[in-house]
Every structure is written in C-alpha cells, then in structure tokens.
mmCIF file of C-alpha atoms in Angstrom:
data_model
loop_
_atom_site.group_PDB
_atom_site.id
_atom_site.type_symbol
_atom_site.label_atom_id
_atom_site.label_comp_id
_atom_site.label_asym_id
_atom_site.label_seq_id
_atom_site.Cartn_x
_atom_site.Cartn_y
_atom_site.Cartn_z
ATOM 1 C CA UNK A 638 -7.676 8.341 8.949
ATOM 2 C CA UNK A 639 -7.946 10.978 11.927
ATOM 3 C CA UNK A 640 -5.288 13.624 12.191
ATOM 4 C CA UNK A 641 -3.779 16.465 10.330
ATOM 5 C CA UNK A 642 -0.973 15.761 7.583
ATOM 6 C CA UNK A 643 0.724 18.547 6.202
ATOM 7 C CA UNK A 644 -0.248 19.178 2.454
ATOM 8 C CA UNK A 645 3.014 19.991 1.369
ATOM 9 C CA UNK A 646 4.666 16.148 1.255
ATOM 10 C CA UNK A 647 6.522 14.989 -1.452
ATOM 11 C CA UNK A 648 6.444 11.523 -0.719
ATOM 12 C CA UNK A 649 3.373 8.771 -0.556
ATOM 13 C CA UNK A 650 1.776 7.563 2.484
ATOM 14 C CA UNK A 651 -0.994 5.573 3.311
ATOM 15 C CA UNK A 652 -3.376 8.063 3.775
ATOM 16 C CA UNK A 653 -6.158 8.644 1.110
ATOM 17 C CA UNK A 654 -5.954 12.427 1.018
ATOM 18 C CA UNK A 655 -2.754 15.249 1.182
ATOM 19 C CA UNK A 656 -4.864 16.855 4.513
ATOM 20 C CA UNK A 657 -7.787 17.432 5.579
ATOM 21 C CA UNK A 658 -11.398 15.758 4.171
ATOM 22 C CA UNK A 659 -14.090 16.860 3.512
ATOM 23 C CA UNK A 660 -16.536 14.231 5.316
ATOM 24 C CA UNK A 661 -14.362 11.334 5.838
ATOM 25 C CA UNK A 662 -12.556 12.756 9.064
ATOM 26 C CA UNK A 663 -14.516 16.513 8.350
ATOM 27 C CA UNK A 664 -10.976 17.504 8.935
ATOM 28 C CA UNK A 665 -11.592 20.701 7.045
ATOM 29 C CA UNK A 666 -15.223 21.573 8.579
ATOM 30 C CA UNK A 667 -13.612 20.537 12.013
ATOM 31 C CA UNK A 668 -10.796 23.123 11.447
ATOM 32 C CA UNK A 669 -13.164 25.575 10.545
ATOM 33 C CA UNK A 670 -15.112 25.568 13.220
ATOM 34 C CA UNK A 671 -12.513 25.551 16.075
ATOM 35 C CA UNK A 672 -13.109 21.556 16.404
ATOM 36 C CA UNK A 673 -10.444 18.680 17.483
ATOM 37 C CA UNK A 674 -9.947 16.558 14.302
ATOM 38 C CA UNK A 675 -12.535 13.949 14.832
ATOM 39 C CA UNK A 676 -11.334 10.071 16.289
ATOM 40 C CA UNK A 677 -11.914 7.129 14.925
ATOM 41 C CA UNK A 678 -15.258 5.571 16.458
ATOM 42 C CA UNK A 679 -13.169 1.759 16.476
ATOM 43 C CA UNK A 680 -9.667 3.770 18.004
ATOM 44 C CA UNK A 681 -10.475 3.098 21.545
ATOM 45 C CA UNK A 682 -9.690 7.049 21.992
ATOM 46 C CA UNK A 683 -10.742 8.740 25.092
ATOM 47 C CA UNK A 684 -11.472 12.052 23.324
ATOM 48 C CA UNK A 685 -14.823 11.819 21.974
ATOM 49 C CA UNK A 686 -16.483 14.002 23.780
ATOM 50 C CA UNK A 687 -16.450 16.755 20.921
ATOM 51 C CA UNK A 688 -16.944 13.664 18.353
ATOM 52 C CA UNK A 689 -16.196 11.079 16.245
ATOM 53 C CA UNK A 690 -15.871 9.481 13.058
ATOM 54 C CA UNK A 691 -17.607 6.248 12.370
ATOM 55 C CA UNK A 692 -16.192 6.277 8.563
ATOM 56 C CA UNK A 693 -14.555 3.812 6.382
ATOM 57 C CA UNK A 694 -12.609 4.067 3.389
ATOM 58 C CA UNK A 695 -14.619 2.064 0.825
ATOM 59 C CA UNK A 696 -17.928 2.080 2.700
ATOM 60 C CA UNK A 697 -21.230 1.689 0.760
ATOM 61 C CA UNK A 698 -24.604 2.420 1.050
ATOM 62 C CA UNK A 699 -26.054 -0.568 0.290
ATOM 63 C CA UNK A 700 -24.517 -4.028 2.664
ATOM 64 C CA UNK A 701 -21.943 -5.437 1.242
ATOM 65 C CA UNK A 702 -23.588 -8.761 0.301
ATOM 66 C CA UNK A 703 -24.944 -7.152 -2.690
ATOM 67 C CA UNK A 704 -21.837 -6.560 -4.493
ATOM 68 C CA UNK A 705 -20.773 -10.161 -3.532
ATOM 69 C CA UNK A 706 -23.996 -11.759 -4.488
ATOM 70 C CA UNK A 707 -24.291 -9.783 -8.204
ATOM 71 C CA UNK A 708 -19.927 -10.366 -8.428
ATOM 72 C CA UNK A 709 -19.254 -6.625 -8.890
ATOM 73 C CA UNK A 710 -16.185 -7.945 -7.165
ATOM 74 C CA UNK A 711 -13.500 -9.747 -7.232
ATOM 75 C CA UNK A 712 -12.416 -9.445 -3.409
ATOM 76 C CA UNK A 713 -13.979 -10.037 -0.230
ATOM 77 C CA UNK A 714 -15.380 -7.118 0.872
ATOM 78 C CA UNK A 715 -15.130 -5.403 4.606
ATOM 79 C CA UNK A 716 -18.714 -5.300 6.496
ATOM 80 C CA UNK A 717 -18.373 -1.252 6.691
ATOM 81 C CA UNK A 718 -21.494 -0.620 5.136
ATOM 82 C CA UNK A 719 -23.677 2.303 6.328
ATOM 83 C CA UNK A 720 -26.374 0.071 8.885
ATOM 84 C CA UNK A 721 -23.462 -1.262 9.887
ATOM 85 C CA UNK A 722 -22.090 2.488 10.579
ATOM 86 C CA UNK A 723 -25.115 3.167 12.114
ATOM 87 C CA UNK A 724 -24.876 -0.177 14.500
ATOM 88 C CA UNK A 725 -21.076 1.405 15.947
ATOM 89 C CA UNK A 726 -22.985 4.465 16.630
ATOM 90 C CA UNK A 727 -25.907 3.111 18.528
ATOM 91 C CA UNK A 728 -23.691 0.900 20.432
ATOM 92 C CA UNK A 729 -21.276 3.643 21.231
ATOM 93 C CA UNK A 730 -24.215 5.991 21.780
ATOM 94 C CA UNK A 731 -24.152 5.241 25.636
ATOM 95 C CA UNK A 732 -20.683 6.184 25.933
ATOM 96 C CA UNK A 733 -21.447 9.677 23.834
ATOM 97 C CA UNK A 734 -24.806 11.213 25.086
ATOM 98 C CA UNK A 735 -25.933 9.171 28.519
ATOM 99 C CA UNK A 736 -29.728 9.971 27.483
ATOM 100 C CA UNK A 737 -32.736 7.840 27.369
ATOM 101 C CA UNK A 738 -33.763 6.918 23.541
ATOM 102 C CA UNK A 739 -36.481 9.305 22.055
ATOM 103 C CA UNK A 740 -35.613 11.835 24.920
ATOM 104 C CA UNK A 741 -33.988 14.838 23.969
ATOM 105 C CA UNK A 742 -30.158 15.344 25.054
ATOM 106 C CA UNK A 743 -26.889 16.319 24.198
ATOM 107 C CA UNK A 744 -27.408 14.239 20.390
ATOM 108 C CA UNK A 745 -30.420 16.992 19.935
ATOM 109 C CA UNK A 746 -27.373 19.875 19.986
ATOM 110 C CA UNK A 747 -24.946 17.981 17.890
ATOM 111 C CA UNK A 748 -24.356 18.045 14.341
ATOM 112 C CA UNK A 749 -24.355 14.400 12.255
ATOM 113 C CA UNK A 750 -22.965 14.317 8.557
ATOM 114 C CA UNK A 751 -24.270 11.157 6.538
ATOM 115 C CA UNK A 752 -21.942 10.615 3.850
ATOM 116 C CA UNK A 753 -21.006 11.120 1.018
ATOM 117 C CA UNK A 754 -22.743 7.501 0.760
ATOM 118 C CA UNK A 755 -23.125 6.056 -2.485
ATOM 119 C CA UNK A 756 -19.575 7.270 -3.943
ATOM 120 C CA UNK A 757 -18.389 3.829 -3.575
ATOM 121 C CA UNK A 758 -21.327 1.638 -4.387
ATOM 122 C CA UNK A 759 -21.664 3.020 -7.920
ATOM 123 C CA UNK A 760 -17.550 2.988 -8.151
ATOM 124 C CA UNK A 761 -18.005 -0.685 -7.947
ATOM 125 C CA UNK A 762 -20.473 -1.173 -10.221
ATOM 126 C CA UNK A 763 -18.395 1.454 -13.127
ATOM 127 C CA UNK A 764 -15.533 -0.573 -12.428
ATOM 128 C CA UNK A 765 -17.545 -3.842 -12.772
ATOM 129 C CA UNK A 766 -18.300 -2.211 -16.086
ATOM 130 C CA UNK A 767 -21.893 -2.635 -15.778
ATOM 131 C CA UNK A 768 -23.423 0.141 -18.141
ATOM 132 C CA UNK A 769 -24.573 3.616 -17.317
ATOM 133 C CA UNK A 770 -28.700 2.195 -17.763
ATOM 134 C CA UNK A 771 -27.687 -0.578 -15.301
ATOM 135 C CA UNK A 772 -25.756 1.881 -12.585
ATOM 136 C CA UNK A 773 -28.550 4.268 -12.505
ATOM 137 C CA UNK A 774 -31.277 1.797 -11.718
ATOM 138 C CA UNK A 775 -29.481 1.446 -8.879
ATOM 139 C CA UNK A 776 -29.624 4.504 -7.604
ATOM 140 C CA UNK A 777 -33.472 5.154 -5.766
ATOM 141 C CA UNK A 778 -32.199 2.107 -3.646
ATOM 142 C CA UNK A 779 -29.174 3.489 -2.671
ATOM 143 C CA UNK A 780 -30.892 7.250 -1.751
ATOM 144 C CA UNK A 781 -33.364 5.198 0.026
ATOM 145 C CA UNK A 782 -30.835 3.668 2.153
ATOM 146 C CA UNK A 783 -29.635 7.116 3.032
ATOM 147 C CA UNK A 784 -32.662 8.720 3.795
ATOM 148 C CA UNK A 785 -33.537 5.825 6.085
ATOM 149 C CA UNK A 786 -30.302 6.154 7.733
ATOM 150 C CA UNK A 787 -31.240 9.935 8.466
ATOM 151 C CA UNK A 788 -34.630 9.021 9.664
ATOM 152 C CA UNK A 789 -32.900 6.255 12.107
ATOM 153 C CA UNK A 790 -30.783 9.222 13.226
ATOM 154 C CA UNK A 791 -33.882 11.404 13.964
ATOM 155 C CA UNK A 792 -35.251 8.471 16.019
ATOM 156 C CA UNK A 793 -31.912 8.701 17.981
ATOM 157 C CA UNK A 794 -32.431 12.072 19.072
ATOM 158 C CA UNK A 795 -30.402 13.853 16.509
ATOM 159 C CA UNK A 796 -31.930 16.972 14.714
ATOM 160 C CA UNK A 797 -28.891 19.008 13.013
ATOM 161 C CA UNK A 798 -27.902 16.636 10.096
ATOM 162 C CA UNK A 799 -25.813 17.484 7.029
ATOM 163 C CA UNK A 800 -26.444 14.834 3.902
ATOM 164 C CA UNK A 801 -23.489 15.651 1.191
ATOM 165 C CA UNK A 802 -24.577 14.926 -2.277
ATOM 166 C CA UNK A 803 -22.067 12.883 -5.003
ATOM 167 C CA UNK A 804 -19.232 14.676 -6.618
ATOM 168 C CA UNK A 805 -18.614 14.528 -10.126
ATOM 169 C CA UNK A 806 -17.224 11.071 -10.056
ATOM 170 C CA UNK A 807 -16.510 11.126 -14.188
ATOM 171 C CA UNK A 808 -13.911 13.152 -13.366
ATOM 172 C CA UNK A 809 -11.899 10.938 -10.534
ATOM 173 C CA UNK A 810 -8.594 10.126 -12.505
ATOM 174 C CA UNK A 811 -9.211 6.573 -11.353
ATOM 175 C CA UNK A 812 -12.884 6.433 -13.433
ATOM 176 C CA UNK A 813 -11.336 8.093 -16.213
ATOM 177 C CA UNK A 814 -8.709 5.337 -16.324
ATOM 178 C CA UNK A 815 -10.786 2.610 -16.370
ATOM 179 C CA UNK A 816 -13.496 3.843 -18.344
ATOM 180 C CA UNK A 817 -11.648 5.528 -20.624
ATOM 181 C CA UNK A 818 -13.395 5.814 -23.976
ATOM 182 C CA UNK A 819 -12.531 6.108 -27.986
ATOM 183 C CA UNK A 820 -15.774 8.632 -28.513
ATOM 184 C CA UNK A 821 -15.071 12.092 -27.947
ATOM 185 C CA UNK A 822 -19.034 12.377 -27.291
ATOM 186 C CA UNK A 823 -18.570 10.397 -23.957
ATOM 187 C CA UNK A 824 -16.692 13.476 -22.781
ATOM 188 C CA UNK A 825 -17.929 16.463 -21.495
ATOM 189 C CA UNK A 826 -16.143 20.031 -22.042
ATOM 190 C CA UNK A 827 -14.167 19.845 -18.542
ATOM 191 C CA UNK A 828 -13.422 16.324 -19.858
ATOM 192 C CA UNK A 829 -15.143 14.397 -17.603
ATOM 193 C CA UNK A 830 -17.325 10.861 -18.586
ATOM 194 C CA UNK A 831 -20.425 12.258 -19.416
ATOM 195 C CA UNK A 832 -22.666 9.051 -18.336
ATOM 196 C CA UNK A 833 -20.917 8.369 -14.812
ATOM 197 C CA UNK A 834 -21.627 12.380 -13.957
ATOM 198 C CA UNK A 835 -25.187 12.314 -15.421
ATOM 199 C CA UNK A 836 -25.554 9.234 -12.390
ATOM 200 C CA UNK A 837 -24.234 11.504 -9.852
ATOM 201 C CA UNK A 838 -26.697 14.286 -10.784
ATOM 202 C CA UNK A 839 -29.570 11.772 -10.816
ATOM 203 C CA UNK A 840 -28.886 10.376 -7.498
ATOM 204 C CA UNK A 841 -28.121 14.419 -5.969
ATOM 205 C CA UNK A 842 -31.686 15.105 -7.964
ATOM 206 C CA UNK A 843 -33.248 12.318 -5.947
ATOM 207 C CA UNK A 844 -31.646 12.336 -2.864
ATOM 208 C CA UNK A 845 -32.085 16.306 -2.863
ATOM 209 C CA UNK A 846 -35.549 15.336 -2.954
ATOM 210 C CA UNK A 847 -35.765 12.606 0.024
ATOM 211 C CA UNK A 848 -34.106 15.511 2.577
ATOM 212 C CA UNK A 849 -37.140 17.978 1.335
ATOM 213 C CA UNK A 850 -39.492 14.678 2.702
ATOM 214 C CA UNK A 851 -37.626 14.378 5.559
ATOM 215 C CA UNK A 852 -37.981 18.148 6.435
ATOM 216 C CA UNK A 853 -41.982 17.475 6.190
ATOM 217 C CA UNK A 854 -41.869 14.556 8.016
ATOM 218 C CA UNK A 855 -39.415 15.683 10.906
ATOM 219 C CA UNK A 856 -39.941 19.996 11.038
ATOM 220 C CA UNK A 857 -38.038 19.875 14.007
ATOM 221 C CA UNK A 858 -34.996 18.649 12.180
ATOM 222 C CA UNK A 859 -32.545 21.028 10.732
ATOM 223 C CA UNK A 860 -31.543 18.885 7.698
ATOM 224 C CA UNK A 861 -28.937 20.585 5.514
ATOM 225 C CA UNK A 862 -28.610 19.146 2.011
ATOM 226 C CA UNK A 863 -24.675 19.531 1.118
ATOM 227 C CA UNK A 864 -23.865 19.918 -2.959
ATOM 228 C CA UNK A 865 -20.461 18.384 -3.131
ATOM 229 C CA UNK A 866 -20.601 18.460 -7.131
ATOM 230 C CA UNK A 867 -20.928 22.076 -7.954
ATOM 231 C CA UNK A 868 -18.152 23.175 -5.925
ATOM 232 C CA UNK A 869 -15.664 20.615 -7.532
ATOM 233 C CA UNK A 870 -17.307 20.743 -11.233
ATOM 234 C CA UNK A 871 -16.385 24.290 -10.830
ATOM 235 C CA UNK A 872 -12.917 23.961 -10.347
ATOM 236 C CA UNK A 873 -12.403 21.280 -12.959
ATOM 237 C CA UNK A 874 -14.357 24.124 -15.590
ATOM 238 C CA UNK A 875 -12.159 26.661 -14.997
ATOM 239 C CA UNK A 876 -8.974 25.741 -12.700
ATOM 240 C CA UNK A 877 -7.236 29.026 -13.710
ATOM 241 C CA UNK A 878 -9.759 31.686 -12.705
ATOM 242 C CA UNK A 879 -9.615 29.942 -9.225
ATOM 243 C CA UNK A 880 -5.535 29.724 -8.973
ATOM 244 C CA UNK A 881 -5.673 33.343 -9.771
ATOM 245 C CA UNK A 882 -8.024 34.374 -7.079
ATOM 246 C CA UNK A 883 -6.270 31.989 -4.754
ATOM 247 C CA UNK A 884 -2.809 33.571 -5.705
ATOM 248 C CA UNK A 885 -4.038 37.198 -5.169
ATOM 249 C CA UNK A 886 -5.402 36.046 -2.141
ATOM 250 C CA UNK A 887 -1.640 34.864 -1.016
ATOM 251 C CA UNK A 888 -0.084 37.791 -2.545
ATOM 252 C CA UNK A 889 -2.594 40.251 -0.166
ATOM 253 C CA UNK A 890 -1.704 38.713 2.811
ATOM 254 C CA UNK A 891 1.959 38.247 1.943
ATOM 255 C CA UNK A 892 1.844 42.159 1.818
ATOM 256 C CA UNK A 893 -0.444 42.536 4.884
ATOM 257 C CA UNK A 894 1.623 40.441 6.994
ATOM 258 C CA UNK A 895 4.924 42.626 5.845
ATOM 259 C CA UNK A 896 3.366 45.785 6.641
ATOM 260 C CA UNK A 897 2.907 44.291 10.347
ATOM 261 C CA UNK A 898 5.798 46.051 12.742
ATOM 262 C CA UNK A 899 6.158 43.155 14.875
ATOM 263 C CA UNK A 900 8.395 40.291 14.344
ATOM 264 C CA UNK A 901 5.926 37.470 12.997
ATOM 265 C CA UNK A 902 6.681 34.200 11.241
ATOM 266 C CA UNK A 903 4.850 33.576 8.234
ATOM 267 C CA UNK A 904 2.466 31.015 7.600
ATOM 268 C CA UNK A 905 3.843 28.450 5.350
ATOM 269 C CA UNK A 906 1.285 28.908 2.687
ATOM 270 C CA UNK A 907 2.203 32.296 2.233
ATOM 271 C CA UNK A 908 6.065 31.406 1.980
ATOM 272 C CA UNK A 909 4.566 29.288 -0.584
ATOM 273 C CA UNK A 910 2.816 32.102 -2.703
ATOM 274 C CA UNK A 911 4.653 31.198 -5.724
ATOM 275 C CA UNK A 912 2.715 27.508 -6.189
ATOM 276 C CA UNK A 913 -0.688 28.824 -5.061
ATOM 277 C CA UNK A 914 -3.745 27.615 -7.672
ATOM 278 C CA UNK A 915 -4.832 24.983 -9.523
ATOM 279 C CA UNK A 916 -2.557 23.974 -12.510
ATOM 280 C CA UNK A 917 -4.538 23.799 -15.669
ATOM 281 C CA UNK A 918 -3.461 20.957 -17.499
ATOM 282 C CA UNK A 919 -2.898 19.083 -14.336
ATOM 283 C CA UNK A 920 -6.849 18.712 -12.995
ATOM 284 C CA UNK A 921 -7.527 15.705 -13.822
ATOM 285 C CA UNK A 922 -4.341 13.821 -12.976
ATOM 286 C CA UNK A 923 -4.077 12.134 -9.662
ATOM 287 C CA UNK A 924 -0.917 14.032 -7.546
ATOM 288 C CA UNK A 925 -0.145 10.668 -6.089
ATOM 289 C CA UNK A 926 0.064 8.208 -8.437
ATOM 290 C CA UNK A 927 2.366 6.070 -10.564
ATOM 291 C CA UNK A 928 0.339 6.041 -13.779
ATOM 292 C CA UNK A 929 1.916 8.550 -16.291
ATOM 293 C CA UNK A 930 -0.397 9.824 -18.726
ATOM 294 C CA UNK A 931 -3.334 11.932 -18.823
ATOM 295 C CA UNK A 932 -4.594 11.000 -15.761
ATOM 296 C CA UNK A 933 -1.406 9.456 -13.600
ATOM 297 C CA UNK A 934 -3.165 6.574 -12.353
ATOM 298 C CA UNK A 935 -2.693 3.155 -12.418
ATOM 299 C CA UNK A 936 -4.556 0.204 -10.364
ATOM 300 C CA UNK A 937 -1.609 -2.022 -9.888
ATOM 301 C CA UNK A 938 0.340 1.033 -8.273
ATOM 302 C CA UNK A 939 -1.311 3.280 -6.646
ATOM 303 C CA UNK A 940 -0.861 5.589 -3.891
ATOM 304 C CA UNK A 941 0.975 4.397 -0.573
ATOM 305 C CA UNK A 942 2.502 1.443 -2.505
ATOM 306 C CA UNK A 943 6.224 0.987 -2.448
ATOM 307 C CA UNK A 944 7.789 3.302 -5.525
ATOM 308 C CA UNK A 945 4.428 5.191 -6.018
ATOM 309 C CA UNK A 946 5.915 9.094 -5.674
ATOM 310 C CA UNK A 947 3.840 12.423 -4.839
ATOM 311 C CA UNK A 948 3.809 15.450 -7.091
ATOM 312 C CA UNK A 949 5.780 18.300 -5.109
ATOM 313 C CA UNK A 950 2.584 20.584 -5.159
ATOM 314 C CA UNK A 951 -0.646 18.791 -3.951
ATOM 315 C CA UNK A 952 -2.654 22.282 -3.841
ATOM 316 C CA UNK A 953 -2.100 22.721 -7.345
ATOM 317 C CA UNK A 954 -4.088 19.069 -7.944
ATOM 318 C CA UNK A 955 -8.013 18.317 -7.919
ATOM 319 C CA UNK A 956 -7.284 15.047 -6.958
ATOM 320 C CA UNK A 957 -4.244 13.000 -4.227
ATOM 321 C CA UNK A 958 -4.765 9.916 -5.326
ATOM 322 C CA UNK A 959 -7.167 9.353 -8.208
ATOM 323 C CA UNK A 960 -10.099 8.737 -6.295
ATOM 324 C CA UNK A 961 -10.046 11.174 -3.425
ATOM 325 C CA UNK A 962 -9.926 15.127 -3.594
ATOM 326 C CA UNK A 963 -6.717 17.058 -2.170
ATOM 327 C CA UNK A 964 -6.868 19.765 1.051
ATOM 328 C CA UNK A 965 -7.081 22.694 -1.298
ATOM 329 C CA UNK A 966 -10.581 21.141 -2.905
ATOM 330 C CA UNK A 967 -11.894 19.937 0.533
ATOM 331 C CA UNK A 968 -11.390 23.312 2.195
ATOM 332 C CA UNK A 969 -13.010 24.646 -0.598
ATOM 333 C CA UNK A 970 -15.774 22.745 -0.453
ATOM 334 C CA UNK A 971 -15.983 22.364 3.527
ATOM 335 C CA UNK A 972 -16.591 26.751 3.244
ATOM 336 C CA UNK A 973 -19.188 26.543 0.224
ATOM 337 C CA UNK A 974 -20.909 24.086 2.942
ATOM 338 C CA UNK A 975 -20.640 26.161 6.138
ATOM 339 C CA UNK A 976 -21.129 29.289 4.978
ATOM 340 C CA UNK A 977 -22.801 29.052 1.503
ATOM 341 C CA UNK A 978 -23.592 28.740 -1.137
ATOM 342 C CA UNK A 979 -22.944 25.022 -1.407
ATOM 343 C CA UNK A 980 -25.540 23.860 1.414
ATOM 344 C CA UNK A 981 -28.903 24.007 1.606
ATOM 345 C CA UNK A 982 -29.200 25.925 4.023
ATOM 346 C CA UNK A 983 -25.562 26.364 4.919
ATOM 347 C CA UNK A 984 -24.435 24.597 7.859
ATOM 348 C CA UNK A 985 -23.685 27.274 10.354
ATOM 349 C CA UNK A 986 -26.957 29.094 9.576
ATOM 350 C CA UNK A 987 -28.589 25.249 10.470
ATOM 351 C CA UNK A 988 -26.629 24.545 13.891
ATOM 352 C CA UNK A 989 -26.712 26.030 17.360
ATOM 353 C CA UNK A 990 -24.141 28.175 18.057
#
C-alpha cells in the first residue's frame, strides 16, 4: 500500500485509503517532512535507504493464534502480527543499518512508528460480538505487547520512536454497522458507540502510561506518545467549524495565488475550493462503500469490490472505506503529530534534524 493516489477519484480501488495514511505507509508524515513515500519491507525495492514500511492491513498486536484458538474468526488469518513485524525488521536490519547489535548507528538517528497496534485486535473481537467487559480485559495484554515491541526496538539500537494511540473506533462506519444498537444511550453526542470508544480511551490511558515507563527505563530514548483519537473525535464533534476554516484557508490562497504576476498553475485543491470541508451529515458514512444508509457500509460489498462506487468528494468524508480514515483526516492528524498538539512531545521537537 506504498505510493501516492490522488484523493480526488471517483471510482473504487483496492487501496484502503483515498491518499495518504497516517501510519500505515506514513504517507502524510513522509510528505511532510520532504520524505520518499515509504516501500514495502516484503517489495523487494531497492529504495530503502530513507525507509520502509513493515505494515499490514489487518495486523494485530497479539499473534494471530489467539483469535483462531478463542474463534473470533471465521477465516484463516495471515501471520502479520506485530513479533512477526518485528522478525522482517530484524532480518532486514542488515540490509538497512550495517551496525553491530547494541552498538549505536544509523537506527540511533532514525525515527520508528509502532502502530496504531491494537485497532484490529479489538475490531475482531467487536465483530465477534464479544461484549464491551470482555474486549476491555483484553486490553493490558495487548499494550503490553506494544510496549515490549518498543523495548525490543530500543535493544536494536533505535531511540526516536513514535507509539500512536487508538482512534475513536465507535465511530468507524463499519463498527457502527455491525454494532448498531436500538438504545439511544449506547450513543454518544457525535454519535459514536459509546462502549467501543470508552475501550479505545482505556487502552490510550494505559498504553499512555507504558511509554512514561519506557522513558524511565530507557532516558536516552526519545519516545513520542501520538493521540490519534482527539484529533479525529474532533472532527466528528464539530465537522463544520473545521470545513469552514479549511474553506477560508482555500479561499486565502486562491486570492494569494491570483495576486501573483507570474503565470502559475494552480494547485488542484485550490481549483477545488468550492468542495473544501467536511460535510456535516456525511461524517460518519464511509465515501467508498455500497451500503446506503446512515453509515454506507456493507460487509458483503465493500470497497474495491466489483460495483462498489466512490463518493465524488473524499475530503469532504471522515472515513474511505468504513474502516480507514480519508487524506484530509490523515494529514490532519499527521500535523497535530509533528508539530503539536497531538504528540507528546511532537515529533519534530523529538527527532534530529
């Protein structure tokens, strides 16, 4: 899932976002800070001497044999999980940074992002439709597979790591779907489940927590703690106030680049100035998706499956494809992170320069 795609398509694709990612490909970090977009780690690419991606789509925390073992699913499930992340790494690590282990190299001046791990491992157990006392007794194991990921990291020589916290998952149009309920209780006043976010504060609580042990443990570790749910809780609260500052934003520089004598082409998103901002009824339904409703998704067709169409505006959606975020969120997001005030501390305050 390396590359750029232009967020303007009006057609599916396999791809699970319009653009750029936040941490799957850190497309929109990479961008940001004058980076390639990152290769795939299993590509066989030449080009990884600025990086690469070990991700998955789908990838726990926790191995995979525990979802098989406790049948929270119905299919076989692809060894992706995080150790097994970590193994890639550690076997491409020659290749990478030709150190000794425990010496400090080239890994000591590179930045590592961890995550968002545990997305997927309580997806599975929501759509297992285990209950919200069952999914959060789940979660100290799963931060404590994290944290022990970082700390294997640390042993590898690395010491500028960024661990993203959960977004608000009870607001993924694919969640909502399935867990749709009769009680206007469940429902919080962004209309989000109430019980699948209060498991993705719990596990940011704790896991917020295990990177302030870390710190202690490892002081000469720059370990940034990256809050992935305020940023997108914030849109979902109030998606107007932020399509108005995003269209006055488009309007300035509309003007500024008119006022410029010279002959310039203008950037597509300001040709575009007209669909700029979040659409207020439309938050919470998936852009891609074949679903109808209030949330446009449906498991039997879903995004990059024959028939399944795009909405014409992606930008104007939270969410592509009912379980992953569109370019317009993740740049969002990938800012509140580098600069502030969504990391702690933010991430180019926390790397070498």
């Amino acid at each position: 899932m390396a590359g750029r795609v232009s967020c303007e398509r009006t057609r599916s694709v396999r791809r699970r976002a319009d653009g750029q990612l936040v941490t799957r490909n850190d497309d929109a970090s990479a961008e940001e800070l004058g980076l390639p977009f990152l290769p795939a780690s299993l590509s066989n690419s030449s080009h990884i001497a600025q990086g690469v991606n070990f991700a998955v789509n789908g990838a726990t925390a926790i191995d995979v044999g525990f979802f098989e073992r406790n049948r929270l699913v119905q299919f076989k499930l692809l060894n992706n999980s995080l150790d097994v992340q970590l193994g890639w790494f550690e076997k491409l690590r020659p290749s990478l940074c030709n150190t000794n282990k425990g010496s400090p190299g080239c890994f000591s001046r590179s930045l590592f992002v961890v995550g968002e791990f545990g997305v997927n491992d309580y997806n599975f157990m929501w759509t297992a439709n285990k209950s919200q006392h069952e999914v959060r007794s789940h979660v100290p194991k799963v931060v404590k597979t994290i944290a022990s990921a970082v700390e294997r990291l640390i042993g590898d020589g690395a010491a500028h790591i960024v661990v993203p916290g959960n977004p608000p998952t009870g607001c993924l149009p694919a969640i909502l779907t399935l867990r749709q309920s009769p009680a206007a209780a469940d429902y919080d006043r962004a209309g989000c489940l109430r019980g699948v976010n209060d498991v993705a504060r719990h596990h940011n609580a704790l896991l917020r927590a295990a990177v302030g042990g870390l710190r202690l443990r490892h002081p000469h570790a720059r370990i940034v703690f990256a809050d992935f749910y305020r940023p997108v809780y914030r849109i979902l609260e109030n998606p107007g106030r932020f399509g108005e500052q995003l269209a006055l934003h488009c309007i300035y520089s509309s003007m500024l680049f008119s006022a410029i004598s010279i002959d310039v082409e203008l950037p597509e998103t300001i040709l575009r100035c007209t669909s700029a901002g979040f659409v207020v009824g439309d938050v919470l339904k998936a852009c891609c998706g074949a679903g109808g409703g209030a949330y446009n998704w449906n498991g039997s067709a879903v995004c990059g499956m024959p028939g399944v169409a795009a909405c014409g505006d992606p930008a104007a959606h939270v969410s592509w494809d009912g379980a992953h975020f569109t370019e317009a969120v993740s740049r969002y997001v990938a800012k509140g992170w580098l600069h502030g005030p969504y990391a702690d501390p933010p991430i180019l305050s926390a790397v070498p320069r």
